[in-house]
Amino acid sequence: MTEISARDRKSTKGVSAKGTASKGATSKSPAPKGATLATRVLELVASGQASSRAELAQLLGAAASTISLTVAELVERGLLAEEGTQSSTGGRPRRVLRAGSTDEYAVAADVGGRHARIGVVLPGGGVGDVATVPFEIADGPEAALPRLAEHLETLAQQRGRDRLRGVGLSLPGPVDVTAGAVVLPSRMPGWNRFPVAAWLEERFGVPAVVDNDANCMAVGEQSVRPAEHRQSITVKIGSAIGAGVIADGHLYRGATGAAGDITHIRIDGGGADVPCSCGNTGCLETVASGAALVRILRERGLDVTSPEDVVRLAGDADPEATRAVRRAGDHLGQVLAANVNFFNPDAVYLGGILSTLEPFVAAVRSQLYESCHPLVTEHLTIERAVLGADAGLVGAGLFALQRALARALGEAGGSAARAGGPDRFPAVTPLPRS
């Protein structure tokens, strides 16, 4: 795959905060102080939200002189680099900022049940060398991780092993980010509390981050969206269903890291007697996920064994498949409507294999417009994730780069450790992307 830089995606990514902020939100963050300012500057540049001193000053609400001093210190430490110029609306052209040196990167993988999407992620969200490789999650971490690590090692050797700064992994289950482990997952035998992040750090010798696939997708998608869209819900609809929540530009995890777990919300009718992996019956997952559609269509006599088969049939306008897909979209829309009314986001982004089906997306959109208050939907964006299958991969890579930057800042004499340690970027909500 041809490498795509974040700069090339300017048409979809409002890096500058010049646009008008959405109702109820602001494009500025509270002005941070001291080392907190340095960490915020690093994170904004690494995530691609800002690429110049002027954009940093506007997003952070800090004086231009303060931003310039902080940037100069970070450049001197080697944590930021300046390259080229970009045009401005007036005055001198702006120097372009990027995290680390111009050739540093992370390797990342977005893992599914049977395959993993791997690639190289650059500071700011550029992605390249993307490939899909076999990955049997049912084999357990002891067998599956070494095989995945070989593929990631090949990417690192091709790109330059000495410039590798982090490893990111997106997993389809609940993740304890601090421990770097999956907790009580379904359909992931042997993975419960296995120290995945620690295993990866020992294997590669660089910081590693593990997170839930929906969270990774939300962070990846946010990195290419307009800066004024600071409230969003990103839903991944594959074999299972999950959501990542961006609140005021931050990934919101909730009190125990389970925010966005909409898959176990119960649906009235349609699946009341169908058991769910959580032990209850009638959950959203039992009527609207890819696995549910496979079950439903098999019960109706169709030859399907995977969500890919469902997509193929619906793409060929099979009436049973199309009807089932629309019904699944209705169910998801019902659940999202309650969340959208409560949260009032700028956008709802749909990702995962079922989001490729127009009848599914149309059903979700229709249900949201029908069930939500007009004030909530007046300016609501409802569309597919523009990064598509790469959203989770980009998010996992950005998490890894942010972790590496936080550690580097602490080692270089900053007080990131005192402000929450090198885990602060991926584990705590007060930062814009993490």
mmCIF file with all atom_site columns, C-alpha atoms in Angstrom, residues 20 30 59 90 99-100 123 130 133-134 172 189 251 254 334 371 382:
data_model
loop_
_atom_site.group_PDB
_atom_site.id
_atom_site.type_symbol
_atom_site.label_atom_id
_atom_site.label_alt_id
_atom_site.label_comp_id
_atom_site.label_asym_id
_atom_site.label_entity_id
_atom_site.label_seq_id
_atom_site.pdbx_PDB_ins_code
_atom_site.Cartn_x
_atom_site.Cartn_y
_atom_site.Cartn_z
_atom_site.occupancy
_atom_site.B_iso_or_equiv
_atom_site.pdbx_formal_charge
_atom_site.auth_seq_id
_atom_site.auth_comp_id
_atom_site.auth_asym_id
_atom_site.auth_atom_id
_atom_site.pdbx_PDB_model_num
ATOM 1  C CA . THR A 1 20  ? -16.183 27.614  14.250 1.00 0.00 ? 20  THR A CA 1
ATOM 2  C CA . PRO A 1 30  ? -7.447  24.787  29.241 1.00 0.00 ? 30  PRO A CA 1
ATOM 3  C CA . LEU A 1 59  ? -5.694  24.802  20.547 1.00 0.00 ? 59  LEU A CA 1
ATOM 4  C CA . GLY A 1 90  ? -0.770  36.144  6.574  1.00 0.00 ? 90  GLY A CA 1
ATOM 5  C CA . ALA A 1 99  ? 7.064   14.431  16.707 1.00 0.00 ? 99  ALA A CA 1
ATOM 6  C CA . GLY A 1 100 ? 10.519  12.898  17.019 1.00 0.00 ? 100 GLY A CA 1
ATOM 7  C CA . PRO A 1 123 ? 3.837   10.609  13.946 1.00 0.00 ? 123 PRO A CA 1
ATOM 8  C CA . VAL A 1 130 ? -0.186  -2.121  5.325  1.00 0.00 ? 130 VAL A CA 1
ATOM 9  C CA . VAL A 1 133 ? -1.721  -11.560 7.708  1.00 0.00 ? 133 VAL A CA 1
ATOM 10 C CA . PRO A 1 134 ? -3.160  -14.768 9.219  1.00 0.00 ? 134 PRO A CA 1
ATOM 11 C CA . PRO A 1 172 ? -11.193 -7.346  20.171 1.00 0.00 ? 172 PRO A CA 1
ATOM 12 C CA . PRO A 1 189 ? -9.403  -18.524 24.999 1.00 0.00 ? 189 PRO A CA 1
ATOM 13 C CA . LEU A 1 251 ? -10.777 9.361   24.497 1.00 0.00 ? 251 LEU A CA 1
ATOM 14 C CA . GLY A 1 254 ? -15.091 5.714   32.057 1.00 0.00 ? 254 GLY A CA 1
ATOM 15 C CA . GLN A 1 334 ? -32.102 2.228   18.550 1.00 0.00 ? 334 GLN A CA 1
ATOM 16 C CA . SER A 1 371 ? -35.527 8.660   17.508 1.00 0.00 ? 371 SER A CA 1
ATOM 17 C CA . ILE A 1 382 ? -23.439 10.215  10.510 1.00 0.00 ? 382 ILE A CA 1
#
